Amino acid sequence: MTRTGELEGLYSVIEESAGLVDIVPSHDKVWPILTAYGDVLPQAVIAFRVGTRDAGDLDCRFTALPKDVNPYAFALSNGLATEADHPGGALLSDVQERFPVRSHGIDFGVVGGFKKTWTFFPMDNLQKLSRLADIPSMPRSLADNIEFYTRHGLDDKVSMIGIDYPSRTVNVYFLGAPAECREPETIRSIVRELGLPDPSEQMLQLAQQATGIYTTLSWDSPKVERITFAALISDLMALPTRVEVEPIIEKFARSVSYTYDADPKGVYAVTSYSGGEYYKLQSYYQLSDGSVEAKGLLGSGAGPAASSSPDSSQ
């Protein structure tokens, strides 16, 4: 099959996946992204994500992209993104200059277009939060809250960062968090300390099974805005804990396609934010040779004890 034919096939899969949640992709947004990244897509991890909040778009993610290319600069040069009006526009370059990088990824909405970049650190060389906080373009809220992270044993367990350019936020991901971080009383204490609503029983159940934790920060706020607990899953219909979701999201889990027989099949996550909680389901369409990237966010997939021998997510 020709390269154009392969991209048309992937576009059809995106169209079909979006249709499961009654979304019609924008060809003008999606096709330029597919053609720009077409040469690396055969080796990429490809995933789709739906959620119970802001459900008007379907997120598509390409990870395991080459480490020597700045995906944000690449997106700008190909007309896929506009220059950020905040320090986040320089953050990825600053990270590349200061840290070892294993690979990158991008995230785009099939309606809204280019959104995020992901930068993975080596799985055997997790990074220190204090070094990230020293980056001039990093949100000041990371340094302001470093005592919180240190107290919960997360200061030397950074596995990756995600930069959301339109939303002006950064996600910081942690692997190998102490087991107590997933215990109900600790989670209750964490969300209260962050000024977030008390967790539901559903959130507490999922958090106990989570293999990854990440927080969201902004250039516009001194606080940690969100905290997310996420778990790899081998069966999209056998979620780690029961949660009431929109029927259309359940349909997505039942019908979305994938191209492989191995695990994992997806990531199930719960996020606590000022308005309450929301749930996200990410399905992997293609793992390919970059399957390690699927596990790089959340650990080996062996369960809560998984460590740094390893959604995305808003």
PDB file of N, CA, C and O in Angstrom, residues 74-145:
ATOM      1  N   PHE A  74       8.296  21.352  15.360  1.00  0.00           N
ATOM      2  CA  PHE A  74       7.894  20.693  14.120  1.00  0.00           C
ATOM      3  C   PHE A  74       6.461  21.061  13.756  1.00  0.00           C
ATOM      4  O   PHE A  74       6.148  21.338  12.597  1.00  0.00           O
ATOM      5  N   ALA A  75       5.577  21.076  14.766  1.00  0.00           N
ATOM      6  CA  ALA A  75       4.181  21.445  14.517  1.00  0.00           C
ATOM      7  C   ALA A  75       4.080  22.893  14.034  1.00  0.00           C
ATOM      8  O   ALA A  75       3.315  23.199  13.116  1.00  0.00           O
ATOM      9  N   LEU A  76       4.860  23.791  14.644  1.00  0.00           N
ATOM     10  CA  LEU A  76       4.849  25.186  14.211  1.00  0.00           C
ATOM     11  C   LEU A  76       5.327  25.321  12.770  1.00  0.00           C
ATOM     12  O   LEU A  76       4.716  26.030  11.960  1.00  0.00           O
ATOM     13  N   SER A  77       6.405  24.633  12.444  1.00  0.00           N
ATOM     14  CA  SER A  77       6.979  24.776  11.103  1.00  0.00           C
ATOM     15  C   SER A  77       6.088  24.183  10.026  1.00  0.00           C
ATOM     16  O   SER A  77       6.198  24.551   8.858  1.00  0.00           O
ATOM     17  N   ASN A  78       5.206  23.280  10.415  1.00  0.00           N
ATOM     18  CA  ASN A  78       4.289  22.672   9.459  1.00  0.00           C
ATOM     19  C   ASN A  78       2.892  23.284   9.507  1.00  0.00           C
ATOM     20  O   ASN A  78       1.958  22.744   8.904  1.00  0.00           O
ATOM     21  N   GLY A  79       2.741  24.380  10.226  1.00  0.00           N
ATOM     22  CA  GLY A  79       1.461  25.071  10.275  1.00  0.00           C
ATOM     23  C   GLY A  79       0.378  24.337  11.045  1.00  0.00           C
ATOM     24  O   GLY A  79      -0.811  24.615  10.851  1.00  0.00           O
ATOM     25  N   LEU A  80       0.773  23.428  11.929  1.00  0.00           N
ATOM     26  CA  LEU A  80      -0.199  22.650  12.697  1.00  0.00           C
ATOM     27  C   LEU A  80      -0.593  23.334  13.994  1.00  0.00           C
ATOM     28  O   LEU A  80      -1.599  22.975  14.604  1.00  0.00           O
ATOM     29  N   ALA A  81       0.211  24.282  14.458  1.00  0.00           N
ATOM     30  CA  ALA A  81      -0.027  24.972  15.713  1.00  0.00           C
ATOM     31  C   ALA A  81       0.348  26.431  15.549  1.00  0.00           C
ATOM     32  O   ALA A  81       1.085  26.800  14.628  1.00  0.00           O
ATOM     33  N   THR A  82      -0.171  27.260  16.450  1.00  0.00           N
ATOM     34  CA  THR A  82       0.197  28.670  16.476  1.00  0.00           C
ATOM     35  C   THR A  82       1.113  28.922  17.669  1.00  0.00           C
ATOM     36  O   THR A  82       1.080  28.189  18.662  1.00  0.00           O
ATOM     37  N   GLU A  83       1.925  29.946  17.584  1.00  0.00           N
ATOM     38  CA  GLU A  83       2.892  30.260  18.635  1.00  0.00           C
ATOM     39  C   GLU A  83       2.168  30.522  19.947  1.00  0.00           C
ATOM     40  O   GLU A  83       1.215  31.296  20.012  1.00  0.00           O
ATOM     41  N   ALA A  84       2.615  29.851  21.015  1.00  0.00           N
ATOM     42  CA  ALA A  84       1.995  30.013  22.325  1.00  0.00           C
ATOM     43  C   ALA A  84       2.237  31.422  22.859  1.00  0.00           C
ATOM     44  O   ALA A  84       3.308  31.995  22.669  1.00  0.00           O
ATOM     45  N   ASP A  85       1.228  31.963  23.553  1.00  0.00           N
ATOM     46  CA  ASP A  85       1.343  33.293  24.134  1.00  0.00           C
ATOM     47  C   ASP A  85       1.685  33.208  25.623  1.00  0.00           C
ATOM     48  O   ASP A  85       1.293  34.053  26.415  1.00  0.00           O
ATOM     49  N   HIS A  86       2.436  32.164  26.006  1.00  0.00           N
ATOM     50  CA  HIS A  86       2.825  31.960  27.400  1.00  0.00           C
ATOM     51  C   HIS A  86       4.174  31.241  27.410  1.00  0.00           C
ATOM     52  O   HIS A  86       4.646  30.767  26.371  1.00  0.00           O
ATOM     53  N   PRO A  87       4.841  31.150  28.560  1.00  0.00           N
ATOM     54  CA  PRO A  87       6.188  30.560  28.604  1.00  0.00           C
ATOM     55  C   PRO A  87       6.261  29.109  28.153  1.00  0.00           C
ATOM     56  O   PRO A  87       7.348  28.606  27.845  1.00  0.00           O
ATOM     57  N   GLY A  88       5.108  28.438  28.089  1.00  0.00           N
ATOM     58  CA  GLY A  88       5.113  27.053  27.652  1.00  0.00           C
ATOM     59  C   GLY A  88       5.656  26.862  26.250  1.00  0.00           C
ATOM     60  O   GLY A  88       6.095  25.763  25.904  1.00  0.00           O
ATOM     61  N   GLY A  89       5.649  27.913  25.460  1.00  0.00           N
ATOM     62  CA  GLY A  89       6.197  27.796  24.121  1.00  0.00           C
ATOM     63  C   GLY A  89       7.677  27.477  24.115  1.00  0.00           C
ATOM     64  O   GLY A  89       8.197  26.898  23.152  1.00  0.00           O
ATOM     65  N   ALA A  90       8.380  27.835  25.192  1.00  0.00           N
ATOM     66  CA  ALA A  90       9.820  27.567  25.296  1.00  0.00           C
ATOM     67  C   ALA A  90      10.129  26.343  26.144  1.00  0.00           C
ATOM     68  O   ALA A  90      11.283  25.896  26.191  1.00  0.00           O
ATOM     69  N   LEU A  91       9.135  25.790  26.822  1.00  0.00           N
ATOM     70  CA  LEU A  91       9.394  24.766  27.824  1.00  0.00           C
ATOM     71  C   LEU A  91      10.006  23.503  27.227  1.00  0.00           C
ATOM     72  O   LEU A  91      10.958  22.941  27.788  1.00  0.00           O
ATOM     73  N   LEU A  92       9.490  23.027  26.108  1.00  0.00           N
ATOM     74  CA  LEU A  92      10.007  21.792  25.537  1.00  0.00           C
ATOM     75  C   LEU A  92      11.473  21.936  25.142  1.00  0.00           C
ATOM     76  O   LEU A  92      12.296  21.049  25.401  1.00  0.00           O
ATOM     77  N   SER A  93      11.826  23.058  24.531  1.00  0.00           N
ATOM     78  CA  SER A  93      13.230  23.295  24.196  1.00  0.00           C
ATOM     79  C   SER A  93      14.095  23.331  25.442  1.00  0.00           C
ATOM     80  O   SER A  93      15.216  22.780  25.466  1.00  0.00           O
ATOM     81  N   ASP A  94      13.598  23.965  26.496  1.00  0.00           N
ATOM     82  CA  ASP A  94      14.346  24.033  27.753  1.00  0.00           C
ATOM     83  C   ASP A  94      14.558  22.642  28.347  1.00  0.00           C
ATOM     84  O   ASP A  94      15.626  22.336  28.893  1.00  0.00           O
ATOM     85  N   VAL A  95      13.535  21.790  28.251  1.00  0.00           N
ATOM     86  CA  VAL A  95      13.656  20.426  28.767  1.00  0.00           C
ATOM     87  C   VAL A  95      14.686  19.649  27.953  1.00  0.00           C
ATOM     88  O   VAL A  95      15.545  18.937  28.502  1.00  0.00           O
ATOM     89  N   GLN A  96      14.634  19.760  26.634  1.00  0.00           N
ATOM     90  CA  GLN A  96      15.579  19.038  25.792  1.00  0.00           C
ATOM     91  C   GLN A  96      17.024  19.444  26.064  1.00  0.00           C
ATOM     92  O   GLN A  96      17.936  18.623  25.954  1.00  0.00           O
ATOM     93  N   GLU A  97      17.235  20.686  26.411  1.00  0.00           N
ATOM     94  CA  GLU A  97      18.595  21.162  26.686  1.00  0.00           C
ATOM     95  C   GLU A  97      19.139  20.652  28.007  1.00  0.00           C
ATOM     96  O   GLU A  97      20.353  20.531  28.180  1.00  0.00           O
ATOM     97  N   ARG A  98      18.253  20.315  28.945  1.00  0.00           N
ATOM     98  CA  ARG A  98      18.684  20.020  30.308  1.00  0.00           C
ATOM     99  C   ARG A  98      18.549  18.561  30.719  1.00  0.00           C
ATOM    100  O   ARG A  98      19.162  18.149  31.721  1.00  0.00           O
ATOM    101  N   PHE A  99      17.746  17.762  30.003  1.00  0.00           N
ATOM    102  CA  PHE A  99      17.416  16.427  30.471  1.00  0.00           C
ATOM    103  C   PHE A  99      17.632  15.377  29.384  1.00  0.00           C
ATOM    104  O   PHE A  99      17.510  15.668  28.196  1.00  0.00           O
ATOM    105  N   PRO A 100      17.906  14.140  29.808  1.00  0.00           N
ATOM    106  CA  PRO A 100      17.920  13.034  28.841  1.00  0.00           C
ATOM    107  C   PRO A 100      16.492  12.746  28.387  1.00  0.00           C
ATOM    108  O   PRO A 100      15.567  12.739  29.207  1.00  0.00           O
ATOM    109  N   VAL A 101      16.308  12.540  27.107  1.00  0.00           N
ATOM    110  CA  VAL A 101      14.976  12.299  26.548  1.00  0.00           C
ATOM    111  C   VAL A 101      14.970  10.955  25.838  1.00  0.00           C
ATOM    112  O   VAL A 101      15.873  10.651  25.054  1.00  0.00           O
ATOM    113  N   ARG A 102      13.950  10.145  26.128  1.00  0.00           N
ATOM    114  CA  ARG A 102      13.811   8.859  25.452  1.00  0.00           C
ATOM    115  C   ARG A 102      13.040   8.984  24.147  1.00  0.00           C
ATOM    116  O   ARG A 102      13.395   8.395  23.130  1.00  0.00           O
ATOM    117  N   SER A 103      11.963   9.761  24.183  1.00  0.00           N
ATOM    118  CA  SER A 103      11.134   9.932  22.993  1.00  0.00           C
ATOM    119  C   SER A 103      10.120  11.030  23.269  1.00  0.00           C
ATOM    120  O   SER A 103      10.037  11.572  24.378  1.00  0.00           O
ATOM    121  N   HIS A 104       9.319  11.336  22.250  1.00  0.00           N
ATOM    122  CA  HIS A 104       8.289  12.367  22.358  1.00  0.00           C
ATOM    123  C   HIS A 104       6.946  11.815  21.881  1.00  0.00           C
ATOM    124  O   HIS A 104       6.850  10.703  21.352  1.00  0.00           O
ATOM    125  N   GLY A 105       5.918  12.638  22.035  1.00  0.00           N
ATOM    126  CA  GLY A 105       4.605  12.330  21.499  1.00  0.00           C
ATOM    127  C   GLY A 105       3.828  13.607  21.263  1.00  0.00           C
ATOM    128  O   GLY A 105       4.232  14.687  21.686  1.00  0.00           O
ATOM    129  N   ILE A 106       2.718  13.478  20.557  1.00  0.00           N
ATOM    130  CA  ILE A 106       1.816  14.608  20.349  1.00  0.00           C
ATOM    131  C   ILE A 106       0.383  14.163  20.613  1.00  0.00           C
ATOM    132  O   ILE A 106       0.072  12.968  20.611  1.00  0.00           O
ATOM    133  N   ASP A 107      -0.462  15.136  20.825  1.00  0.00           N
ATOM    134  CA  ASP A 107      -1.879  14.905  21.106  1.00  0.00           C
ATOM    135  C   ASP A 107      -2.677  15.926  20.308  1.00  0.00           C
ATOM    136  O   ASP A 107      -2.343  17.114  20.311  1.00  0.00           O
ATOM    137  N   PHE A 108      -3.715  15.476  19.603  1.00  0.00           N
ATOM    138  CA  PHE A 108      -4.569  16.418  18.883  1.00  0.00           C
ATOM    139  C   PHE A 108      -6.015  15.975  18.971  1.00  0.00           C
ATOM    140  O   PHE A 108      -6.320  14.782  19.105  1.00  0.00           O
ATOM    141  N   GLY A 109      -6.908  16.954  18.930  1.00  0.00           N
ATOM    142  CA  GLY A 109      -8.320  16.652  18.869  1.00  0.00           C
ATOM    143  C   GLY A 109      -8.736  16.511  17.416  1.00  0.00           C
ATOM    144  O   GLY A 109      -8.283  17.272  16.553  1.00  0.00           O
ATOM    145  N   VAL A 110      -9.610  15.565  17.143  1.00  0.00           N
ATOM    146  CA  VAL A 110     -10.024  15.358  15.748  1.00  0.00           C
ATOM    147  C   VAL A 110     -10.927  16.493  15.279  1.00  0.00           C
ATOM    148  O   VAL A 110     -11.178  16.628  14.085  1.00  0.00           O
ATOM    149  N   VAL A 111     -11.387  17.329  16.210  1.00  0.00           N
ATOM    150  CA  VAL A 111     -12.147  18.532  15.877  1.00  0.00           C
ATOM    151  C   VAL A 111     -11.278  19.772  16.074  1.00  0.00           C
ATOM    152  O   VAL A 111     -11.214  20.659  15.223  1.00  0.00           O
ATOM    153  N   GLY A 112     -10.582  19.833  17.204  1.00  0.00           N
ATOM    154  CA  GLY A 112      -9.852  21.043  17.575  1.00  0.00           C
ATOM    155  C   GLY A 112      -8.440  21.153  17.052  1.00  0.00           C
ATOM    156  O   GLY A 112      -7.855  22.226  17.055  1.00  0.00           O
ATOM    157  N   GLY A 113      -7.838  20.039  16.618  1.00  0.00           N
ATOM    158  CA  GLY A 113      -6.487  20.076  16.092  1.00  0.00           C
ATOM    159  C   GLY A 113      -5.415  19.918  17.158  1.00  0.00           C
ATOM    160  O   GLY A 113      -5.676  19.437  18.268  1.00  0.00           O
ATOM    161  N   PHE A 114      -4.195  20.337  16.833  1.00  0.00           N
ATOM    162  CA  PHE A 114      -3.008  20.123  17.665  1.00  0.00           C
ATOM    163  C   PHE A 114      -3.196  20.734  19.058  1.00  0.00           C
ATOM    164  O   PHE A 114      -3.612  21.880  19.196  1.00  0.00           O
ATOM    165  N   LYS A 115      -2.835  19.945  20.097  1.00  0.00           N
ATOM    166  CA  LYS A 115      -2.999  20.404  21.481  1.00  0.00           C
ATOM    167  C   LYS A 115      -1.722  20.313  22.312  1.00  0.00           C
ATOM    168  O   LYS A 115      -1.339  21.279  22.953  1.00  0.00           O
ATOM    169  N   LYS A 116      -1.111  19.130  22.338  1.00  0.00           N
ATOM    170  CA  LYS A 116      -0.107  18.839  23.354  1.00  0.00           C
ATOM    171  C   LYS A 116       1.130  18.184  22.773  1.00  0.00           C
ATOM    172  O   LYS A 116       1.107  17.614  21.685  1.00  0.00           O
ATOM    173  N   THR A 117       2.199  18.243  23.579  1.00  0.00           N
ATOM    174  CA  THR A 117       3.367  17.402  23.346  1.00  0.00           C
ATOM    175  C   THR A 117       3.632  16.602  24.610  1.00  0.00           C
ATOM    176  O   THR A 117       3.265  17.009  25.722  1.00  0.00           O
ATOM    177  N   TRP A 118       4.270  15.435  24.418  1.00  0.00           N
ATOM    178  CA  TRP A 118       4.684  14.584  25.530  1.00  0.00           C
ATOM    179  C   TRP A 118       6.174  14.346  25.401  1.00  0.00           C
ATOM    180  O   TRP A 118       6.682  14.119  24.301  1.00  0.00           O
ATOM    181  N   THR A 119       6.879  14.370  26.511  1.00  0.00           N
ATOM    182  CA  THR A 119       8.309  14.082  26.521  1.00  0.00           C
ATOM    183  C   THR A 119       8.590  13.026  27.579  1.00  0.00           C
ATOM    184  O   THR A 119       8.329  13.239  28.766  1.00  0.00           O
ATOM    185  N   PHE A 120       9.111  11.871  27.117  1.00  0.00           N
ATOM    186  CA  PHE A 120       9.395  10.736  27.985  1.00  0.00           C
ATOM    187  C   PHE A 120      10.867  10.739  28.393  1.00  0.00           C
ATOM    188  O   PHE A 120      11.751  10.867  27.540  1.00  0.00           O
ATOM    189  N   PHE A 121      11.124  10.559  29.673  1.00  0.00           N
ATOM    190  CA  PHE A 121      12.486  10.396  30.157  1.00  0.00           C
ATOM    191  C   PHE A 121      12.843   8.904  30.164  1.00  0.00           C
ATOM    192  O   PHE A 121      11.949   8.051  30.150  1.00  0.00           O
ATOM    193  N   PRO A 122      14.132   8.567  30.184  1.00  0.00           N
ATOM    194  CA  PRO A 122      14.510   7.144  30.224  1.00  0.00           C
ATOM    195  C   PRO A 122      13.896   6.438  31.421  1.00  0.00           C
ATOM    196  O   PRO A 122      13.864   6.977  32.528  1.00  0.00           O
ATOM    197  N   MET A 123      13.421   5.225  31.206  1.00  0.00           N
ATOM    198  CA  MET A 123      12.736   4.503  32.270  1.00  0.00           C
ATOM    199  C   MET A 123      13.675   4.124  33.411  1.00  0.00           C
ATOM    200  O   MET A 123      13.226   3.904  34.534  1.00  0.00           O
ATOM    201  N   ASP A 124      14.975   4.029  33.116  1.00  0.00           N
ATOM    202  CA  ASP A 124      15.934   3.707  34.169  1.00  0.00           C
ATOM    203  C   ASP A 124      16.629   4.951  34.704  1.00  0.00           C
ATOM    204  O   ASP A 124      17.644   4.863  35.398  1.00  0.00           O
ATOM    205  N   ASN A 125      16.086   6.114  34.376  1.00  0.00           N
ATOM    206  CA  ASN A 125      16.689   7.367  34.819  1.00  0.00           C
ATOM    207  C   ASN A 125      15.586   8.400  35.057  1.00  0.00           C
ATOM    208  O   ASN A 125      15.516   9.427  34.385  1.00  0.00           O
ATOM    209  N   LEU A 126      14.705   8.114  36.024  1.00  0.00           N
ATOM    210  CA  LEU A 126      13.644   9.049  36.360  1.00  0.00           C
ATOM    211  C   LEU A 126      14.254  10.335  36.902  1.00  0.00           C
ATOM    212  O   LEU A 126      15.302  10.324  37.537  1.00  0.00           O
ATOM    213  N   GLN A 127      13.577  11.450  36.659  1.00  0.00           N
ATOM    214  CA  GLN A 127      14.165  12.751  36.928  1.00  0.00           C
ATOM    215  C   GLN A 127      13.667  13.350  38.245  1.00  0.00           C
ATOM    216  O   GLN A 127      12.614  12.984  38.762  1.00  0.00           O
ATOM    217  N   LYS A 128      14.449  14.302  38.758  1.00  0.00           N
ATOM    218  CA  LYS A 128      14.119  14.963  40.016  1.00  0.00           C
ATOM    219  C   LYS A 128      13.234  16.187  39.772  1.00  0.00           C
ATOM    220  O   LYS A 128      13.487  16.978  38.862  1.00  0.00           O
ATOM    221  N   LEU A 129      12.237  16.313  40.594  1.00  0.00           N
ATOM    222  CA  LEU A 129      11.301  17.420  40.463  1.00  0.00           C
ATOM    223  C   LEU A 129      11.993  18.769  40.676  1.00  0.00           C
ATOM    224  O   LEU A 129      11.657  19.758  40.021  1.00  0.00           O
ATOM    225  N   SER A 130      12.979  18.802  41.557  1.00  0.00           N
ATOM    226  CA  SER A 130      13.667  20.068  41.832  1.00  0.00           C
ATOM    227  C   SER A 130      14.372  20.594  40.588  1.00  0.00           C
ATOM    228  O   SER A 130      14.435  21.808  40.372  1.00  0.00           O
ATOM    229  N   ARG A 131      14.898  19.708  39.751  1.00  0.00           N
ATOM    230  CA  ARG A 131      15.559  20.145  38.517  1.00  0.00           C
ATOM    231  C   ARG A 131      14.533  20.692  37.526  1.00  0.00           C
ATOM    232  O   ARG A 131      14.788  21.683  36.832  1.00  0.00           O
ATOM    233  N   LEU A 132      13.373  20.050  37.464  1.00  0.00           N
ATOM    234  CA  LEU A 132      12.316  20.575  36.590  1.00  0.00           C
ATOM    235  C   LEU A 132      11.854  21.943  37.059  1.00  0.00           C
ATOM    236  O   LEU A 132      11.613  22.845  36.255  1.00  0.00           O
ATOM    237  N   ALA A 133      11.736  22.096  38.366  1.00  0.00           N
ATOM    238  CA  ALA A 133      11.245  23.361  38.922  1.00  0.00           C
ATOM    239  C   ALA A 133      12.199  24.511  38.642  1.00  0.00           C
ATOM    240  O   ALA A 133      11.787  25.674  38.652  1.00  0.00           O
ATOM    241  N   ASP A 134      13.480  24.198  38.403  1.00  0.00           N
ATOM    242  CA  ASP A 134      14.469  25.236  38.134  1.00  0.00           C
ATOM    243  C   ASP A 134      14.404  25.778  36.704  1.00  0.00           C
ATOM    244  O   ASP A 134      15.052  26.780  36.401  1.00  0.00           O
ATOM    245  N   ILE A 135      13.652  25.131  35.827  1.00  0.00           N
ATOM    246  CA  ILE A 135      13.563  25.597  34.444  1.00  0.00           C
ATOM    247  C   ILE A 135      12.813  26.926  34.419  1.00  0.00           C
ATOM    248  O   ILE A 135      11.697  27.031  34.940  1.00  0.00           O
ATOM    249  N   PRO A 136      13.387  27.964  33.810  1.00  0.00           N
ATOM    250  CA  PRO A 136      12.731  29.285  33.834  1.00  0.00           C
ATOM    251  C   PRO A 136      11.325  29.294  33.243  1.00  0.00           C
ATOM    252  O   PRO A 136      10.464  30.053  33.714  1.00  0.00           O
ATOM    253  N   SER A 137      11.076  28.468  32.240  1.00  0.00           N
ATOM    254  CA  SER A 137       9.762  28.485  31.574  1.00  0.00           C
ATOM    255  C   SER A 137       8.731  27.589  32.248  1.00  0.00           C
ATOM    256  O   SER A 137       7.571  27.552  31.833  1.00  0.00           O
ATOM    257  N   MET A 138       9.131  26.846  33.282  1.00  0.00           N
ATOM    258  CA  MET A 138       8.195  25.973  34.000  1.00  0.00           C
ATOM    259  C   MET A 138       7.251  26.835  34.843  1.00  0.00           C
ATOM    260  O   MET A 138       7.667  27.860  35.391  1.00  0.00           O
ATOM    261  N   PRO A 139       5.959  26.459  34.971  1.00  0.00           N
ATOM    262  CA  PRO A 139       5.077  27.205  35.875  1.00  0.00           C
ATOM    263  C   PRO A 139       5.669  27.323  37.270  1.00  0.00           C
ATOM    264  O   PRO A 139       6.185  26.352  37.833  1.00  0.00           O
ATOM    265  N   ARG A 140       5.591  28.517  37.819  1.00  0.00           N
ATOM    266  CA  ARG A 140       6.136  28.767  39.143  1.00  0.00           C
ATOM    267  C   ARG A 140       5.469  27.900  40.206  1.00  0.00           C
ATOM    268  O   ARG A 140       6.058  27.582  41.251  1.00  0.00           O
ATOM    269  N   SER A 141       4.256  27.473  39.944  1.00  0.00           N
ATOM    270  CA  SER A 141       3.514  26.662  40.913  1.00  0.00           C
ATOM    271  C   SER A 141       4.208  25.342  41.211  1.00  0.00           C
ATOM    272  O   SER A 141       3.990  24.765  42.285  1.00  0.00           O
ATOM    273  N   LEU A 142       5.050  24.847  40.304  1.00  0.00           N
ATOM    274  CA  LEU A 142       5.768  23.608  40.595  1.00  0.00           C
ATOM    275  C   LEU A 142       6.751  23.827  41.741  1.00  0.00           C
ATOM    276  O   LEU A 142       6.782  23.050  42.708  1.00  0.00           O
ATOM    277  N   ALA A 143       7.544  24.882  41.650  1.00  0.00           N
ATOM    278  CA  ALA A 143       8.480  25.192  42.734  1.00  0.00           C
ATOM    279  C   ALA A 143       7.745  25.544  44.019  1.00  0.00           C
ATOM    280  O   ALA A 143       8.166  25.156  45.128  1.00  0.00           O
ATOM    281  N   ASP A 144       6.640  26.256  43.903  1.00  0.00           N
ATOM    282  CA  ASP A 144       5.891  26.677  45.085  1.00  0.00           C
ATOM    283  C   ASP A 144       5.296  25.500  45.852  1.00  0.00           C
ATOM    284  O   ASP A 144       5.023  25.613  47.055  1.00  0.00           O
ATOM    285  N   ASN A 145       5.066  24.392  45.161  1.00  0.00           N
ATOM    286  CA  ASN A 145       4.432  23.231  45.793  1.00  0.00           C
ATOM    287  C   ASN A 145       5.385  22.050  45.942  1.00  0.00           C
ATOM    288  O   ASN A 145       4.934  20.931  46.211  1.00  0.00           O
TER     289      ASN A 145
END
